[in-house]
Amino acid sequence: MPDRLPLFIGGDFVAGGGDEILPVTNPATQEVLTQVRFATHTEINRAVASARAAFVEWRETPLPERARLMLRYQNLLKQHQDEIARILSLETGKIFSDAQGDVWRGIEVVEHACNIASLMMGETAENVAGGIDTHSYIQPLGVCAGITPFNFPAMIPLWMFPLAIACGNTFVLKPSEQDPMTPNRLAELFVEAGSPPGVLQLIHGGKDQVEALLLHPDIRAVSFVGSLPVARHVYRTGTHQLKRVQAMSGAKNHMVVMPDANRDQVVRNLASASCGAAGQRCMAISVAVFVGESAEWIPQVRDAMATLRPGGWDDQNAAYGPQITPQARRRIIELIATGKEEGAECLLDGSECKVEGYPDGNWVGPTLFGNVSADMTIYREEIFGPVLLCAQVSDLDDAIRLINANPFGNGVSIFTSSGAAARRFQHEIDVGQVGINIPIPVPLPFFSFTGWRQSFFGDQHAYGKQAVKFYTETKTVMSRWFDDAPPAEPNMTIKLA
Ligand code: NAD
């Protein structure tokens, strides 16, 4: 790794000139891996200007050629999958299988972008009036920007720039300053795949750089993924600037456990869906809602969670890695303390977790709370750590009421063997992504990632057909053609057989 990560502007990797420099550290050891220098306003303006200039030619590049760039990129990402996963493990602390999953889910979006020709087909209708036809085209917007969070440094940038660029746009990516090495490697491979200069730019930074992108008059659309307060701010500011904005936000995902569910599946899935990736997934299960006598399984959930232990990236027996920063760890431990103070029953406490060989890691052990009520801080706030809350209700109606009253609507799940209960749940629940006997129902890229309510601000969701709509404009053409030749005499002869 270079001592300092470069920015990527106008087809060149350039050392940034900003005053703000942040170390990028390994969350398992605190070792400094590299440094990230935030972009200056001049550099941001240069990146946008270069994307704007590149758009003129890129929008004219034939669709099959744009698709071929994606095919080459997909191939390179697959070839380098483990190498990218290793970089990702280093800067996020994710265990290697989680890091590989992060890269793979991104590659799947690039595969979807390879279908861009059929995704950008318009509609036609003949004879909408006498001799008049109508057809619609789908055209790119111009310069688009993407702002991404720390928790999926490969997958989430790949949710954004490949589809936007396949649509004919050019793109400025501002990844999380906490794990920027993976996005830099993604950009290098995009160049190797043959991306023309200026089609993708990558600038590093934090709040100020985001603000500069939101206010830049030449940026037409902004994709954002991050926490609730920032998502709300990005959506408000961006739309106020008359930009198109999609802002994927925080979550509090529930899993309803019906008494007729398969107990072993419930226990296993609750443990892994709450603690996997150290709970740093926007689709992690953070509340188990036990209906009726299914609450008797809580001790078994505790036992299953107690067997999970965090560890280093290459520890085959580790279930997950550290939290991203010491601050994130401290916040989780404070929330655990608040949960105890507010009267929740702490059945398993990971606050004091230690991992042999990694004395300085940001570790939090699996944590389980019983007797949680909706007014508690641990229920109201997104914890984003390996912490599972248990709530108990008497029937499915109460479970649905509880979940629908929670402001977030990212993901939800029900475990049951009753088709009728599952059907009612999927219909009545006010959440955008529903799993039936599946704890983390993340749609594949030919669907879209459809969080609802406070988990999403905007109209068109990430990836799938909705992302193509987000990154494009529809142009509708009505046409009529006149024939200069005199109209032929109508032939009135009726032929009799
Ligand atoms: P974050 O909100 O702290 O940061 C996200 C991005 O916004 C980063 O690029 C960061 O530099 C920038 N940023 C931070 N503070 C800012 C500010 N005040 N003004 C402008 N920009 C700012 O989020 P995070 O901690 O990196 O990621 C975790 C959050 O992301 C969690 O809340 C998680 O639920 C959410 N998330 C949501 C989804 C989804 O699809 N809904 C997916 C992944 C993560």
Coordinates of C-alpha atoms and ligand atoms in Angstrom, one line a residue:
M1 CA 0.0 0.0 0.0
P2 CA 1.2 3.5 -0.7
D3 CA 1.9 5.7 2.3
R4 CA -0.9 7.9 1.2
L5 CA -3.9 6.9 -1.0
P6 CA -4.1 8.9 -4.2
L7 CA -7.3 10.5 -5.6
F8 CA -8.4 9.5 -9.1
I9 CA -9.2 12.5 -11.3
G10 CA -9.4 12.7 -15.1
G11 CA -7.9 9.3 -15.6
D12 CA -4.9 9.8 -13.3
F13 CA -4.1 8.8 -9.8
V14 CA -2.9 12.0 -8.1
A15 CA -1.7 12.8 -4.6
G16 CA -4.3 15.1 -3.0
G17 CA -3.3 18.4 -1.6
G18 CA -5.7 18.9 1.3
D19 CA -4.6 19.7 4.8
E20 CA -6.8 17.1 6.5
I21 CA -5.1 13.7 6.7
L22 CA -6.5 10.6 8.4
P23 CA -4.8 7.4 9.2
V24 CA -6.5 4.2 7.9
T25 CA -6.1 1.6 10.6
N26 CA -6.6 -2.2 11.0
P27 CA -9.4 -2.4 13.5
A28 CA -8.0 -5.7 14.9
T29 CA -4.6 -4.2 15.7
Q30 CA -4.7 -0.4 15.3
E31 CA -1.8 -0.7 12.9
V32 CA -1.7 2.2 10.5
L33 CA -2.1 0.8 7.0
T34 CA -2.0 4.0 5.0
Q35 CA -3.2 7.6 5.2
V36 CA -6.0 9.2 3.4
R37 CA -5.8 12.9 2.4
F38 CA -9.0 14.7 1.9
A39 CA -9.6 16.4 -1.4
T40 CA -9.5 20.2 -1.6
H41 CA -12.4 22.1 -3.2
T42 CA -10.2 22.8 -6.2
E43 CA -9.7 19.0 -6.6
I44 CA -13.4 18.3 -6.3
N45 CA -14.1 21.0 -8.9
R46 CA -11.5 19.4 -11.1
A47 CA -13.0 16.0 -10.7
V48 CA -16.5 17.2 -11.5
A49 CA -15.2 19.2 -14.5
S50 CA -13.4 16.2 -15.8
A51 CA -16.5 14.0 -15.4
R52 CA -18.5 16.7 -17.2
A53 CA -16.0 16.8 -20.1
A54 CA -15.9 13.0 -20.4
F55 CA -19.7 12.8 -20.5
V56 CA -19.8 14.4 -23.9
E57 CA -18.2 11.3 -25.5
W58 CA -19.2 8.7 -23.1
R59 CA -22.9 9.3 -23.6
E60 CA -22.3 8.7 -27.4
T61 CA -20.5 5.4 -26.8
P62 CA -22.6 2.6 -28.2
L63 CA -24.5 0.5 -25.7
P64 CA -22.7 -2.7 -26.5
E65 CA -19.4 -1.1 -25.9
R66 CA -20.5 0.2 -22.5
A67 CA -21.7 -3.3 -21.8
R68 CA -18.4 -4.8 -22.9
L69 CA -16.6 -2.5 -20.4
M70 CA -18.7 -4.0 -17.7
L71 CA -18.0 -7.5 -18.9
R72 CA -14.2 -6.9 -18.8
Y73 CA -14.6 -5.3 -15.4
Q74 CA -16.6 -8.2 -14.1
N75 CA -13.9 -10.6 -15.3
L76 CA -11.1 -8.6 -13.7
L77 CA -13.0 -8.3 -10.4
K78 CA -13.5 -12.1 -10.4
Q79 CA -9.8 -12.6 -11.1
H80 CA -8.8 -10.3 -8.2
Q81 CA -11.7 -11.3 -5.9
D82 CA -9.5 -12.7 -3.1
E83 CA -6.9 -10.0 -3.4
I84 CA -9.6 -7.3 -3.0
A85 CA -11.1 -9.3 -0.1
R86 CA -7.8 -9.4 1.6
I87 CA -7.4 -5.5 1.4
L88 CA -11.0 -5.3 2.6
S89 CA -10.3 -7.6 5.6
L90 CA -7.2 -5.5 6.5
E91 CA -9.1 -2.2 6.7
T92 CA -12.4 -3.4 8.1
G93 CA -11.3 -6.3 10.2
K94 CA -13.9 -8.5 8.5
I95 CA -13.2 -12.3 8.6
F96 CA -12.1 -13.4 5.2
S97 CA -15.4 -15.2 4.2
D98 CA -17.4 -12.0 5.0
A99 CA -14.9 -10.0 3.0
Q100 CA -15.3 -12.4 0.1
G101 CA -19.1 -12.1 0.4
D102 CA -18.8 -8.3 0.3
V103 CA -16.8 -8.4 -3.0
W104 CA -19.0 -11.1 -4.5
R105 CA -22.3 -9.2 -3.9
G106 CA -20.7 -6.2 -5.7
I107 CA -19.6 -8.4 -8.6
E108 CA -23.2 -9.5 -9.0
V109 CA -24.2 -5.8 -9.6
V110 CA -21.6 -5.5 -12.3
E111 CA -23.0 -8.6 -13.9
H112 CA -26.4 -6.9 -13.9
A113 CA -24.8 -3.9 -15.5
C114 CA -23.6 -6.1 -18.3
N115 CA -27.3 -6.3 -19.4
I116 CA -27.5 -2.6 -19.8
A117 CA -28.7 -2.8 -23.5
S118 CA -31.9 -4.5 -22.6
L119 CA -32.3 -2.4 -19.4
M120 CA -32.2 0.8 -21.5
M121 CA -34.8 -0.1 -24.0
G122 CA -37.7 2.3 -24.3
E123 CA -41.3 1.8 -25.4
T124 CA -43.1 2.3 -28.7
A125 CA -46.7 2.6 -29.8
E126 CA -47.9 2.9 -33.4
N127 CA -50.8 5.1 -34.5
V128 CA -51.4 7.0 -31.3
A129 CA -53.3 9.3 -33.6
G130 CA -53.8 9.1 -37.4
G131 CA -50.3 8.3 -38.9
I132 CA -48.5 9.3 -35.6
D133 CA -46.2 7.0 -33.7
T134 CA -44.7 7.5 -30.3
H135 CA -41.5 6.0 -28.9
S136 CA -39.5 6.7 -25.8
Y137 CA -35.7 6.6 -25.3
I138 CA -33.8 6.4 -22.1
Q139 CA -30.9 8.8 -21.8
P140 CA -28.2 9.3 -19.2
L141 CA -28.3 12.3 -16.9
G142 CA -24.8 13.6 -16.9
V143 CA -22.4 13.7 -13.9
C144 CA -23.6 11.6 -10.9
A145 CA -22.1 11.2 -7.5
G146 CA -21.9 8.4 -4.9
I147 CA -21.2 8.7 -1.2
T148 CA -20.7 5.4 0.6
P149 CA -20.5 4.0 4.2
F150 CA -17.7 2.0 5.9
N151 CA -19.5 -1.3 6.3
F152 CA -19.4 -2.6 2.7
P153 CA -16.5 -0.9 1.0
A154 CA -16.7 -3.1 -2.1
M155 CA -20.4 -3.9 -2.5
I156 CA -21.8 -0.4 -2.0
P157 CA -19.6 1.5 -4.4
L158 CA -20.3 -1.3 -6.8
W159 CA -24.1 -0.8 -6.2
M160 CA -23.5 2.7 -7.7
F161 CA -20.9 3.5 -10.3
P162 CA -21.1 0.5 -12.6
L163 CA -24.8 0.9 -13.3
A164 CA -24.6 4.7 -13.5
I165 CA -21.7 4.5 -16.0
A166 CA -23.3 1.7 -18.0
C167 CA -26.3 4.0 -18.4
G168 CA -23.9 6.5 -20.1
N169 CA -23.3 8.8 -17.1
T170 CA -19.9 9.8 -15.6
F171 CA -19.3 9.4 -11.9
V172 CA -17.6 10.9 -8.9
L173 CA -17.3 8.5 -6.0
K174 CA -16.6 9.6 -2.4
P175 CA -16.1 6.5 -0.3
S176 CA -16.0 6.2 3.4
E177 CA -12.8 7.8 4.8
Q178 CA -12.6 4.8 7.3
D179 CA -11.9 2.1 4.7
P180 CA -10.9 3.8 1.4
M181 CA -8.3 1.3 0.2
T182 CA -10.8 -1.1 -1.2
P183 CA -12.6 1.5 -3.3
N184 CA -9.1 2.7 -4.6
R185 CA -8.4 -0.9 -5.8
L186 CA -11.9 -1.0 -7.5
A187 CA -11.0 2.2 -9.4
E188 CA -7.6 0.8 -10.5
L189 CA -9.3 -2.3 -11.9
F190 CA -11.9 -0.1 -13.6
V191 CA -9.1 1.6 -15.5
E192 CA -7.5 -1.7 -16.3
A193 CA -10.9 -2.8 -17.8
G194 CA -10.6 0.0 -20.2
S195 CA -12.6 2.9 -18.8
P196 CA -11.9 6.1 -20.7
P197 CA -10.3 8.9 -18.6
G198 CA -12.8 11.0 -16.7
V199 CA -15.6 8.4 -16.7
L200 CA -15.0 7.6 -13.0
Q201 CA -13.4 9.9 -10.5
L202 CA -12.6 9.0 -6.9
I203 CA -12.2 11.7 -4.3
H204 CA -11.5 11.1 -0.6
G205 CA -13.0 13.0 2.3
G206 CA -15.7 13.4 4.9
K207 CA -18.4 15.9 5.7
D208 CA -17.0 18.9 3.8
Q209 CA -16.3 16.9 0.6
V210 CA -19.9 15.6 0.8
E211 CA -21.2 19.1 1.2
A212 CA -19.2 20.3 -1.8
L213 CA -20.7 17.5 -4.0
L214 CA -24.2 18.3 -2.8
L215 CA -23.8 22.0 -3.7
H216 CA -22.0 21.5 -7.0
P217 CA -24.2 22.7 -9.8
D218 CA -22.9 20.2 -12.4
I219 CA -23.9 17.1 -10.4
R220 CA -27.3 15.9 -11.5
A221 CA -27.9 12.9 -9.2
V222 CA -26.5 11.7 -5.8
S223 CA -26.6 8.2 -4.4
F224 CA -26.0 8.0 -0.7
V225 CA -25.7 5.2 1.8
G226 CA -25.1 5.8 5.5
S227 CA -26.6 6.6 8.9
L228 CA -30.1 8.2 9.4
P229 CA -29.0 11.8 10.3
V230 CA -26.6 12.0 7.4
A231 CA -29.0 10.4 5.0
R232 CA -31.7 12.9 6.0
H233 CA -29.4 15.8 5.6
V234 CA -28.0 14.6 2.2
Y235 CA -31.6 14.1 0.9
R236 CA -32.8 17.5 2.1
T237 CA -29.7 19.4 0.8
G238 CA -29.5 17.5 -2.5
T239 CA -33.2 17.9 -3.4
H240 CA -33.1 21.5 -2.3
Q241 CA -30.4 21.9 -4.9
L242 CA -32.8 20.3 -7.4
K243 CA -30.7 17.1 -7.7
R244 CA -32.1 13.7 -7.9
V245 CA -31.2 11.9 -4.6
Q246 CA -31.6 8.4 -3.4
A247 CA -30.5 8.1 0.3
M248 CA -30.3 4.6 1.9
S249 CA -30.3 5.0 5.6
G250 CA -30.2 3.2 9.0
A251 CA -32.1 0.2 10.2
K252 CA -33.6 -1.7 13.1
N253 CA -34.6 -5.1 11.6
H254 CA -36.9 -7.5 13.4
M255 CA -37.3 -11.2 13.1
V256 CA -40.7 -12.6 14.2
V257 CA -40.6 -16.1 15.7
M258 CA -43.9 -18.0 15.6
P259 CA -44.4 -20.9 18.0
D260 CA -44.8 -23.3 15.0
A261 CA -41.3 -22.3 13.5
N262 CA -38.5 -24.8 13.2
R263 CA -36.7 -24.2 16.5
D264 CA -33.2 -25.2 15.4
Q265 CA -33.4 -22.9 12.4
V266 CA -34.6 -20.0 14.5
V267 CA -31.8 -20.4 17.1
R268 CA -29.0 -20.8 14.5
N269 CA -30.3 -18.0 12.2
L270 CA -30.9 -15.5 15.1
A271 CA -27.3 -16.0 16.3
S272 CA -25.7 -15.6 12.9
A273 CA -28.0 -12.8 11.6
S274 CA -27.4 -10.6 14.7
C275 CA -23.7 -11.1 15.1
G276 CA -22.4 -11.8 11.6
A277 CA -20.1 -9.1 10.3
A278 CA -20.0 -7.8 13.9
G279 CA -23.6 -6.6 13.6
Q280 CA -22.3 -4.0 11.2
R281 CA -24.8 -4.8 8.4
C282 CA -27.8 -2.6 7.6
M283 CA -29.8 -5.9 7.2
A284 CA -28.6 -7.5 10.5
I285 CA -31.3 -8.7 12.7
S286 CA -31.3 -6.6 15.9
V287 CA -34.7 -7.5 17.4
A288 CA -36.2 -10.9 17.9
V289 CA -39.9 -10.8 18.5
F290 CA -41.0 -14.0 20.2
V291 CA -44.7 -14.8 19.8
G292 CA -46.4 -16.7 22.6
E293 CA -44.5 -19.8 23.9
S294 CA -41.7 -19.4 21.3
A295 CA -40.1 -17.2 24.1
E296 CA -39.1 -20.5 25.7
W297 CA -36.3 -20.7 23.1
I298 CA -34.5 -17.6 24.4
P299 CA -32.0 -19.6 26.5
Q300 CA -31.1 -21.6 23.5
V301 CA -30.5 -18.5 21.5
R302 CA -28.2 -17.3 24.3
D303 CA -26.3 -20.6 24.2
A304 CA -25.9 -20.4 20.4
M305 CA -24.7 -16.8 20.6
A306 CA -22.3 -17.7 23.5
T307 CA -20.5 -20.1 21.1
L308 CA -19.7 -17.3 18.6
R309 CA -16.5 -15.5 19.1
P310 CA -14.8 -12.7 17.2
G311 CA -11.3 -13.1 15.9
G312 CA -8.7 -12.1 13.3
W313 CA -9.5 -12.1 9.5
D314 CA -7.8 -15.5 8.9
D315 CA -9.1 -17.3 12.0
Q316 CA -11.2 -20.1 10.5
N317 CA -13.1 -20.5 13.8
A318 CA -14.0 -16.8 14.3
A319 CA -17.6 -15.9 13.6
Y320 CA -16.9 -12.2 12.9
G321 CA -14.3 -9.4 13.2
P322 CA -13.9 -6.3 15.3
Q323 CA -16.0 -3.1 15.2
I324 CA -14.7 -0.5 12.7
T325 CA -13.2 2.0 15.2
P326 CA -12.5 2.3 18.9
Q327 CA -15.2 5.0 19.0
A328 CA -17.8 2.6 17.4
R329 CA -16.9 0.0 20.1
R330 CA -17.2 2.5 22.9
R331 CA -20.6 3.7 21.6
I332 CA -21.9 0.1 21.6
I333 CA -20.6 -0.6 25.1
E334 CA -22.3 2.6 26.3
L335 CA -25.5 1.5 24.8
I336 CA -25.2 -1.9 26.5
A337 CA -24.8 -0.1 29.8
T338 CA -27.8 2.1 29.0
G339 CA -29.8 -1.0 28.3
K340 CA -29.0 -2.4 31.7
E341 CA -29.8 0.9 33.4
E342 CA -33.2 1.1 31.6
G343 CA -34.2 -2.3 32.9
A344 CA -33.6 -4.7 30.1
E345 CA -32.3 -8.1 31.2
C346 CA -28.7 -8.6 29.9
L347 CA -28.6 -12.4 29.3
L348 CA -25.2 -12.3 27.6
D349 CA -22.7 -9.4 27.9
G350 CA -20.0 -8.8 25.3
S351 CA -18.7 -5.6 26.8
E352 CA -15.5 -7.1 28.2
C353 CA -14.6 -9.2 25.2
K354 CA -10.9 -9.9 24.7
V355 CA -9.4 -11.8 21.8
E356 CA -6.1 -13.6 22.3
G357 CA -3.3 -12.2 20.1
Y358 CA -5.2 -9.0 19.5
P359 CA -5.0 -6.9 22.7
D360 CA -5.8 -3.7 20.9
G361 CA -8.7 -4.8 18.7
N362 CA -12.1 -3.1 18.8
W363 CA -13.9 -6.2 20.1
V364 CA -17.4 -6.6 21.3
G365 CA -18.7 -10.0 22.2
P366 CA -22.2 -11.4 21.4
T367 CA -24.7 -9.6 23.6
L368 CA -28.3 -10.6 24.3
F369 CA -31.0 -8.6 26.0
G370 CA -34.3 -10.0 27.2
N371 CA -37.4 -8.0 28.4
V372 CA -36.9 -5.2 25.9
S373 CA -39.6 -2.7 25.5
A374 CA -40.2 -0.2 22.7
D375 CA -39.4 2.9 24.9
M376 CA -35.9 1.8 25.7
T377 CA -32.9 3.6 24.1
I378 CA -31.4 0.3 22.9
Y379 CA -34.7 -0.4 21.0
R380 CA -35.0 3.2 19.6
E381 CA -31.4 3.6 18.4
E382 CA -29.5 1.6 15.8
I383 CA -26.7 -0.1 17.7
F384 CA -24.8 -1.5 14.7
G385 CA -23.0 -4.1 16.8
P386 CA -23.4 -7.8 17.7
V387 CA -26.3 -7.1 20.0
L388 CA -29.7 -8.9 19.9
L389 CA -32.7 -7.6 21.7
C390 CA -35.6 -9.9 22.6
A391 CA -39.2 -8.6 22.8
Q392 CA -42.2 -10.8 23.7
V393 CA -45.7 -10.4 22.3
S394 CA -48.8 -12.6 22.6
D395 CA -49.8 -12.9 18.9
L396 CA -48.9 -12.0 15.3
D397 CA -51.1 -8.9 15.4
D398 CA -49.0 -7.5 18.2
A399 CA -45.8 -8.4 16.4
I400 CA -46.9 -6.6 13.3
R401 CA -48.1 -3.5 15.3
L402 CA -44.7 -3.3 17.1
I403 CA -42.7 -3.5 13.9
N404 CA -44.9 -1.1 12.0
A405 CA -44.6 1.5 14.8
N406 CA -40.8 1.4 14.5
P407 CA -39.6 4.3 12.3
F408 CA -37.2 2.1 10.3
G409 CA -38.4 -0.1 7.5
N410 CA -35.3 -1.7 5.9
G411 CA -35.7 -5.5 6.5
V412 CA -37.8 -7.9 8.4
S413 CA -38.2 -11.6 8.7
I414 CA -40.7 -14.2 10.0
F415 CA -40.0 -17.8 10.9
T416 CA -43.1 -20.0 10.8
S417 CA -44.4 -23.1 9.2
S418 CA -47.8 -21.5 8.6
G419 CA -48.3 -20.2 5.0
A420 CA -51.3 -18.3 6.2
A421 CA -49.3 -16.4 8.9
A422 CA -46.5 -15.7 6.5
R423 CA -48.9 -14.5 3.8
R424 CA -50.6 -12.1 6.3
F425 CA -47.2 -10.9 7.6
Q426 CA -45.8 -10.2 4.2
H427 CA -48.9 -8.3 3.2
E428 CA -49.4 -6.2 6.4
I429 CA -45.9 -5.4 7.4
D430 CA -44.7 -1.9 6.6
V431 CA -41.1 -2.8 5.7
G432 CA -39.6 -3.0 2.3
Q433 CA -37.7 -6.2 2.3
V434 CA -39.3 -9.3 3.9
G435 CA -37.8 -12.7 4.5
I436 CA -39.9 -15.8 5.1
N437 CA -37.8 -18.3 7.0
I438 CA -34.8 -16.2 5.6
P439 CA -33.3 -13.9 8.2
I440 CA -31.5 -11.4 5.9
P441 CA -33.5 -11.0 2.7
V442 CA -31.1 -8.9 0.6
P443 CA -32.5 -9.0 -3.0
L444 CA -30.2 -10.0 -5.8
P445 CA -29.2 -7.2 -8.2
F446 CA -31.9 -7.9 -10.8
F447 CA -34.4 -6.8 -8.1
S448 CA -33.8 -3.6 -6.2
F449 CA -32.7 -2.9 -2.6
T450 CA -36.1 -1.7 -1.3
G451 CA -35.8 -0.3 2.2
W452 CA -38.8 1.8 3.3
R453 CA -39.8 4.7 5.6
Q454 CA -36.8 6.1 7.6
S455 CA -34.5 3.6 6.0
F456 CA -34.8 5.2 2.6
F457 CA -35.3 8.7 1.2
G458 CA -36.1 9.0 -2.4
D459 CA -38.2 7.4 -5.1
Q460 CA -36.0 4.9 -7.0
H461 CA -34.0 2.4 -5.0
A462 CA -30.5 1.0 -5.4
Y463 CA -29.6 -1.4 -8.2
G464 CA -32.0 -3.4 -10.4
K465 CA -34.4 -1.7 -12.8
Q466 CA -35.0 1.1 -10.3
A467 CA -31.4 2.2 -10.4
V468 CA -31.5 2.5 -14.2
K469 CA -34.5 4.8 -13.8
F470 CA -32.7 6.7 -11.2
Y471 CA -29.6 7.3 -13.4
T472 CA -31.6 8.2 -16.5
E473 CA -34.2 10.4 -18.0
T474 CA -37.0 9.3 -20.4
K475 CA -37.4 11.2 -23.6
T476 CA -40.7 10.6 -25.5
V477 CA -40.8 11.3 -29.2
M478 CA -43.9 11.6 -31.3
S479 CA -43.4 11.4 -35.1
R480 CA -45.4 11.9 -38.3
W481 CA -44.0 11.6 -41.8
F482 CA -45.4 13.2 -45.0
D483 CA -45.1 11.5 -48.3
D484 CA -44.4 14.1 -51.1
A485 CA -45.8 11.7 -53.8
P486 CA -49.5 12.3 -54.6
P487 CA -51.7 10.0 -52.7
A488 CA -52.6 6.9 -54.6
E489 CA -56.2 6.6 -55.9
P490 CA -58.0 4.3 -53.5
N491 CA -58.8 1.1 -55.3
M492 CA -62.5 0.6 -54.9
T493 CA -62.7 -2.5 -57.0
I494 CA -64.2 -5.3 -55.1
K495 CA -62.9 -8.6 -56.2
L496 CA -65.5 -11.3 -56.2
A497 CA -64.3 -14.7 -55.8
Ligands
NAD1 P1 -22.1 7.6 8.1 O1 -23.4 8.2 7.9 O2 -21.3 8.0 9.3 O3 -21.2 7.9 6.8 C1 -21.6 7.6 5.5 C2 -21.0 8.6 4.5 O4 -21.4 9.9 4.8 C3 -19.4 8.5 4.6 O5 -19.0 8.6 3.3 C4 -19.1 9.8 5.4 O6 -17.8 10.3 5.0 C5 -20.2 10.7 5.1 N1 -20.5 11.6 6.3 C6 -20.4 11.3 7.6 N2 -20.8 12.3 8.3 C7 -21.3 13.2 7.5 C8 -21.9 14.5 7.7 N3 -22.1 15.0 8.9 N4 -22.3 15.2 6.6 C9 -22.0 14.7 5.3 N5 -21.5 13.5 5.1 C10 -21.1 12.8 6.2 O7 -22.3 6.0 8.0 P2 -21.3 4.9 8.4 O8 -21.1 4.8 9.8 O9 -20.2 4.9 7.4 O10 -22.2 3.6 7.9 C11 -23.1 2.9 8.8 C12 -24.5 3.4 8.5 O11 -24.9 3.1 7.2 C13 -25.5 2.6 9.4 O12 -26.5 3.5 9.9 C14 -26.1 1.6 8.4 O13 -27.4 1.2 8.7 C15 -26.1 2.5 7.2 N6 -26.2 1.6 6.0 C16 -27.4 1.6 5.3 C17 -27.5 0.7 4.2 C18 -28.8 0.7 3.4 O14 -28.8 0.2 2.3 N7 -29.9 1.2 4.0 C19 -26.5 0.0 3.7 C20 -25.3 0.0 4.5 C21 -25.1 0.9 5.6

